[in-house]
Short mmCIF file of C-alpha atoms and ligand atoms in Angstrom, two decimals:
data_model
loop_
_atom_site.label_atom_id
_atom_site.label_comp_id
_atom_site.label_asym_id
_atom_site.label_seq_id
_atom_site.Cartn_x
_atom_site.Cartn_y
_atom_site.Cartn_z
CA UNK F 1 -8.70 2.08 -20.20
CA UNK F 2 -5.75 0.26 -18.98
CA UNK F 3 -5.58 0.41 -14.30
CA UNK F 4 -2.21 0.03 -13.00
CA UNK F 5 -2.35 -1.57 -9.43
CA UNK F 6 1.15 -1.15 -7.25
CA UNK F 7 0.31 -3.67 -4.64
CA UNK F 8 3.40 -4.26 -2.30
CA UNK F 9 4.11 -6.97 0.31
CA UNK F 10 4.32 -6.14 3.83
CA UNK F 11 3.91 -8.45 6.49
CA UNK F 12 0.35 -9.83 7.66
CA UNK F 13 -1.50 -6.14 10.02
CA UNK F 14 -2.27 -8.57 12.42
CA UNK F 15 1.34 -9.54 13.23
CA UNK F 16 3.32 -8.30 16.50
CA UNK F 17 6.61 -7.56 14.65
CA UNK F 18 9.96 -8.11 16.55
CA UNK F 19 12.01 -6.34 15.43
CA UNK F 20 16.04 -8.30 15.70
CA UNK F 21 18.49 -8.60 18.49
CA UNK F 22 20.95 -5.93 16.70
CA UNK F 23 18.42 -3.30 15.96
CA UNK F 24 19.21 -3.21 12.35
CA UNK F 25 15.55 -4.15 11.53
CA UNK F 26 12.65 -5.87 12.25
CA UNK F 27 12.53 -9.75 12.18
CA UNK F 28 11.18 -10.87 8.49
CA UNK F 29 12.07 -14.56 10.50
CA UNK F 30 9.17 -17.24 10.13
CA UNK F 31 6.58 -14.29 9.83
CA UNK F 32 3.14 -14.16 8.91
CA UNK F 33 3.63 -11.50 5.03
CA UNK F 34 0.60 -10.14 3.13
CA UNK F 35 -0.87 -7.96 0.61
CA UNK F 36 -0.33 -4.53 2.14
CA UNK F 37 -4.06 -2.74 3.23
CA UNK F 38 -4.54 -0.34 1.05
CA UNK F 39 -3.42 -2.34 -2.05
CA UNK F 40 -5.58 -4.60 -0.79
CA UNK F 41 -7.98 -1.29 -0.94
CA UNK F 42 -6.25 0.06 -4.52
CA UNK F 43 -7.33 -3.70 -6.15
CA UNK F 44 -10.77 -3.32 -5.29
CA UNK F 45 -11.19 0.11 -6.90
CA UNK F 46 -9.26 -1.87 -10.32
CA UNK F 47 -11.45 -4.10 -10.18
CA UNK F 48 -15.10 -2.24 -9.80
CA UNK F 49 -13.56 -0.52 -12.53
CA UNK F 50 -13.86 -2.47 -14.46
CA UNK F 51 -16.73 -4.36 -13.44
CA UNK F 52 -19.18 -1.28 -14.24
CA UNK F 53 -16.80 -1.11 -17.60
CA UNK F 54 -15.19 2.03 -16.94
CA UNK F 55 -11.59 -0.13 -17.07
CA UNK F 56 -10.98 -2.98 -19.80
CA UNK F 57 -8.02 -4.79 -18.25
CA UNK F 58 -6.56 -3.78 -14.82
CA UNK F 59 -3.18 -5.31 -14.28
CA UNK F 60 -0.82 -5.14 -10.62
CA UNK F 61 2.50 -4.96 -9.96
CA UNK F 62 4.93 -5.46 -7.14
CA UNK F 63 8.66 -5.27 -6.54
CA UNK F 64 10.13 -6.94 -4.54
CA UNK F 65 11.27 -11.16 -3.91
CA UNK F 66 10.29 -14.26 -5.30
CA UNK F 67 7.61 -13.68 -3.09
CA UNK F 68 5.94 -11.71 -3.41
CA UNK F 69 4.33 -13.21 -6.99
CA UNK F 70 2.08 -14.30 -4.17
CA UNK F 71 0.39 -10.78 -2.87
CA UNK F 72 0.44 -10.81 -7.18
CA UNK F 73 -2.11 -13.88 -6.92
CA UNK F 74 -3.54 -12.65 -4.66
CA UNK F 75 -4.52 -10.01 -6.76
CA UNK F 76 -5.53 -11.75 -9.58
CA UNK F 77 -7.33 -13.65 -7.37
CA UNK F 78 -9.41 -10.18 -6.62
CA UNK F 79 -10.54 -9.45 -10.11
CA UNK F 80 -6.97 -8.48 -12.29
CA UNK F 81 -6.89 -9.87 -15.25
CA UNK F 82 -2.22 -9.85 -15.29
CA UNK F 83 -0.19 -8.75 -13.04
CA UNK F 84 3.69 -7.47 -13.50
CA UNK F 85 6.15 -8.95 -11.36
CA UNK F 86 9.68 -6.34 -10.98
CA UNK F 87 11.95 -8.95 -9.54
CA UNK F 88 14.29 -7.85 -6.73
CA UNK F 89 16.83 -8.82 -3.75
CA UNK F 90 18.04 -5.48 -2.91
CA UNK F 91 15.74 -2.93 0.04
CA UNK F 92 13.79 -0.87 -2.10
CA UNK F 93 12.91 3.21 -0.80
CA UNK F 94 10.34 4.90 -2.12
CA UNK F 95 12.12 6.79 -5.21
CA UNK F 96 13.22 3.42 -6.38
CA UNK F 97 9.48 2.37 -6.88
CA UNK F 98 7.86 5.44 -8.52
CA UNK F 99 11.35 4.83 -11.01
CA UNK F 100 10.66 1.41 -11.50
CA UNK F 101 6.43 1.81 -11.76
CA UNK F 102 7.36 5.22 -13.66
CA UNK F 103 8.87 2.67 -16.43
CA UNK F 104 5.91 -0.17 -16.57
CA UNK F 105 3.44 3.49 -16.92
CA UNK F 106 5.82 4.61 -20.40
CA UNK F 107 4.86 0.47 -21.38
CA UNK F 108 1.68 -0.17 -19.90
CA UNK F 109 0.62 3.48 -21.33
CA UNK F 110 -2.59 3.61 -18.13
CA UNK F 111 -5.25 5.16 -17.88
CA UNK F 112 -5.21 5.20 -14.04
CA UNK F 113 -2.36 4.20 -11.19
CA UNK F 114 -3.89 3.24 -8.39
CA UNK F 115 -1.98 2.75 -5.02
CA UNK F 116 -1.43 2.47 -1.53
CA UNK F 117 -1.31 5.96 0.17
CA UNK F 118 1.65 4.10 2.58
CA UNK F 119 2.34 1.02 2.72
CA UNK F 120 2.75 0.25 6.37
CA UNK F 121 5.43 -1.68 7.59
CA UNK F 122 7.89 1.55 6.30
CA UNK F 123 4.79 4.76 6.30
CA UNK F 124 6.30 6.20 3.61
CA UNK F 125 3.68 7.99 2.51
CA UNK F 126 5.52 9.08 -0.93
CA UNK F 127 5.65 5.90 -3.95
CA UNK F 128 2.06 7.73 -5.39
CA UNK F 129 3.34 11.03 -5.18
CA UNK F 130 7.07 9.93 -6.47
CA UNK F 131 5.53 9.12 -9.34
CA UNK F 132 3.25 11.01 -10.45
CA UNK F 133 5.62 13.93 -10.46
CA UNK F 134 8.29 11.46 -12.11
CA UNK F 135 5.42 11.12 -15.17
CA UNK F 136 4.11 14.05 -15.20
CA UNK F 137 0.67 12.99 -13.78
CA UNK F 138 -1.77 14.96 -11.72
CA UNK F 139 -1.85 13.36 -8.02
CA UNK F 140 -5.86 12.79 -6.46
CA UNK F 141 -4.03 11.65 -2.94
CA UNK F 142 -6.44 9.87 0.00
CA UNK F 143 -8.82 9.48 -2.32
CA UNK F 144 -12.58 8.01 -0.72
CA UNK F 145 -14.02 8.64 -3.74
CA UNK F 146 -13.61 8.06 -7.65
CA UNK F 147 -15.18 8.79 -10.25
CA UNK F 148 -14.04 8.49 -13.24
CA UNK F 149 -15.40 11.34 -16.07
CA UNK F 150 -15.08 10.77 -19.61
CA UNK F 151 -11.42 11.85 -20.15
CA UNK F 152 -11.57 13.92 -16.31
CA UNK F 153 -11.56 10.98 -13.21
CA UNK F 154 -13.07 13.72 -9.74
CA UNK F 155 -11.18 12.14 -6.55
CA UNK F 156 -12.34 12.72 -2.47
CA UNK F 157 -10.30 13.93 -0.54
CA UNK F 158 -10.40 13.69 3.29
CA UNK F 159 -8.49 16.99 4.66
CA UNK F 160 -8.63 18.85 8.35
CA UNK F 161 -12.59 19.67 8.54
CA UNK F 162 -14.29 17.78 5.63
CA UNK F 163 -13.96 16.44 1.58
CA UNK F 164 -12.81 17.83 -1.16
CA UNK F 165 -13.24 16.61 -4.68
CA UNK F 166 -9.87 17.75 -7.43
CA UNK F 167 -10.22 16.50 -11.29
CA UNK F 168 -7.12 14.98 -12.77
CA UNK F 169 -7.01 14.93 -16.60
CA UNK F 170 -6.69 11.48 -18.00
CA UNK F 171 -3.87 9.64 -17.54
CA UNK F 172 -3.30 10.05 -13.56
CA UNK F 173 -2.52 8.65 -9.83
CA UNK F 174 -4.95 8.11 -7.34
CA UNK F 175 -3.44 6.14 -3.86
CA UNK F 176 -6.53 4.85 -1.94
CA UNK F 177 -7.21 6.05 1.28
CA UNK F 178 -9.16 3.34 4.29
CA UNK F 179 -12.57 4.78 3.16
CA UNK F 180 -12.78 3.91 -0.30
CA UNK F 181 -14.09 0.71 -0.23
CA UNK F 182 -14.04 -2.89 1.61
CA UNK F 183 -12.44 -5.07 0.19
CA UNK F 184 -13.80 -8.25 -1.31
CA UNK F 185 -12.83 -12.13 -0.07
CA UNK F 186 -11.41 -13.79 -2.76
CA UNK F 187 -13.58 -16.95 -3.64
CA UNK F 188 -11.57 -20.95 -3.67
CA UNK F 189 -12.74 -21.00 -7.32
CA UNK F 190 -11.17 -17.54 -8.82
CA UNK F 191 -7.73 -18.37 -6.60
CA UNK F 192 -7.48 -21.37 -8.50
CA UNK F 193 -8.42 -19.66 -11.56
CA UNK F 194 -5.34 -16.88 -10.73
CA UNK F 195 -3.14 -19.64 -11.14
CA UNK F 196 -3.56 -20.07 -14.96
CA UNK F 197 -3.31 -15.60 -15.30
CA UNK F 198 -0.59 -14.31 -16.73
CA UNK F 199 2.33 -13.17 -14.51
CA UNK F 200 5.57 -10.71 -15.90
CA UNK F 201 8.95 -11.01 -14.20
CA UNK F 202 11.25 -7.82 -15.52
CA UNK F 203 14.41 -7.27 -13.41
CA UNK F 204 15.56 -3.60 -13.33
CA UNK F 205 17.60 -3.85 -15.19
CA UNK F 206 15.69 -4.23 -17.97
CA UNK F 207 13.53 -1.76 -17.38
CA UNK F 208 16.90 0.89 -17.11
CA UNK F 209 16.68 1.77 -13.17
CA UNK F 210 18.92 1.26 -10.34
CA UNK F 211 17.67 0.52 -6.75
CA UNK F 212 20.20 2.29 -5.33
CA UNK F 213 19.33 4.34 -2.21
CA UNK F 214 21.16 7.89 -0.69
CA UNK F 215 19.54 6.29 2.48
CA UNK F 216 21.07 4.54 5.27
CA UNK F 217 18.49 2.18 7.76
CA UNK F 218 20.68 2.89 10.81
CA UNK F 219 18.50 1.48 13.77
CA UNK F 220 15.19 0.51 14.19
CA UNK F 221 13.58 0.17 18.23
CA UNK F 222 11.05 -1.35 19.66
CA UNK F 223 8.21 0.84 21.64
CA UNK F 224 8.77 1.70 24.96
CA UNK F 225 7.31 -1.11 26.97
CA UNK F 226 4.27 -0.44 28.34
CA UNK F 227 4.02 -0.36 32.56
CA UNK F 228 0.58 -2.01 33.96
CA UNK F 229 -2.13 0.47 35.02
CA UNK F 230 -3.56 -0.30 38.50
CA UNK F 231 -7.31 0.82 40.10
CA UNK F 232 -7.95 3.60 42.06
CA UNK F 233 -10.47 3.52 44.90
CA UNK F 234 -11.81 6.67 44.10
CA UNK F 235 -12.35 10.29 41.66
CA UNK F 236 -10.25 12.12 44.57
CA UNK F 237 -7.35 9.64 44.32
CA UNK F 238 -8.09 10.07 40.43
CA UNK F 239 -7.78 13.17 40.30
CA UNK F 240 -4.50 13.76 42.97
CA UNK F 241 -2.34 10.19 40.92
CA UNK F 242 -3.37 12.53 37.74
CA UNK F 243 -1.58 15.72 39.49
CA UNK F 244 0.78 14.42 41.16
CA UNK F 245 2.07 12.09 39.75
CA UNK F 246 1.29 11.96 36.43
CA UNK F 247 1.72 15.61 35.97
CA UNK F 248 -1.22 15.91 33.41
CA UNK F 249 -2.96 18.63 35.31
CA UNK F 250 -2.49 20.95 37.38
P1 LIG Q 1 5.05 4.12 0.46
O1 LIG Q 1 5.19 5.49 -0.20
O2 LIG Q 1 6.07 2.81 0.76
O3 LIG Q 1 3.33 3.85 1.70
O4 LIG Q 1 3.83 3.23 -0.23
C1 LIG Q 1 2.70 3.26 -0.86
C2 LIG Q 1 2.17 2.52 -1.81
O5 LIG Q 1 2.85 3.11 -3.42
C3 LIG Q 1 2.00 1.09 -1.19
O6 LIG Q 1 1.02 1.72 -0.92
C4 LIG Q 1 1.75 0.67 -2.59
O7 LIG Q 1 0.76 0.75 -3.53
C5 LIG Q 1 3.06 0.96 -3.62
N1 LIG Q 1 4.61 -0.09 -3.17
C6 LIG Q 1 5.31 0.98 -2.51
N2 LIG Q 1 5.75 0.23 -1.71
C7 LIG Q 1 5.89 -0.90 -3.15
C8 LIG Q 1 6.73 -1.88 -3.65
N3 LIG Q 1 7.50 -2.21 -3.86
N4 LIG Q 1 6.16 -3.08 -5.17
C9 LIG Q 1 4.52 -2.14 -5.38
N5 LIG Q 1 3.87 -1.20 -4.47
C10 LIG Q 1 4.68 -0.37 -3.81
#
């Protein structure tokens, strides 16, 4: 069974986000980029399925500018067998990504597609769901456990107040939650080996998909600056301030 993993290039989660002076977008100048953390979990899960003998091949896919090949090489160093880049410098929204992934799914016919539950830059939480709708596959979102059992996969999901397990017939779409696994670090020899693994480049035009969006980014504003804290002298003073200044208790 082939497993397709979608990998997104995003701002490294350790970086403090800066907004452009004209508030048109986040400033990406000289900013460290990395693989979306939920996609790292998706790669790890796919590689573990291969190590268990459940998956025969792991294919990493990324849609974005040339630089997103760095994240594909990381996926290859972590254990993916080959990579596909859909090269575009246009901003792509979730629907465009899902349509492009659907085309790759049509070509590759994977048994399982694993995506992150959400990209930490745009917080869309849409692509996996849209891909499932476009391809007609079942979806197991926010997975904290994935068990392939013959022609189906059991996905345990974290929901309000507990865990829910759904059974999906294969092929299926799974999106990863934080507790699914702890991704490994790439070892130096694997990083060297990854340079030689195949990486195909396609374009949205070749796949027959328009990346035009119906959504326009109007404005990005940074969060309000936090006010400095103060030290209170007693519990009575704290209660008084909470009541009369912050007005959070009565
Ligand atoms: P989102 O719906 O944008 O929050 O993203 C959820 C997941 O969809 C990500 O964790 C990726 O697995 C996948 N995804 C989103 N955008 C891309 C992209 N440009 N290239 C590859 N995968 C993507």
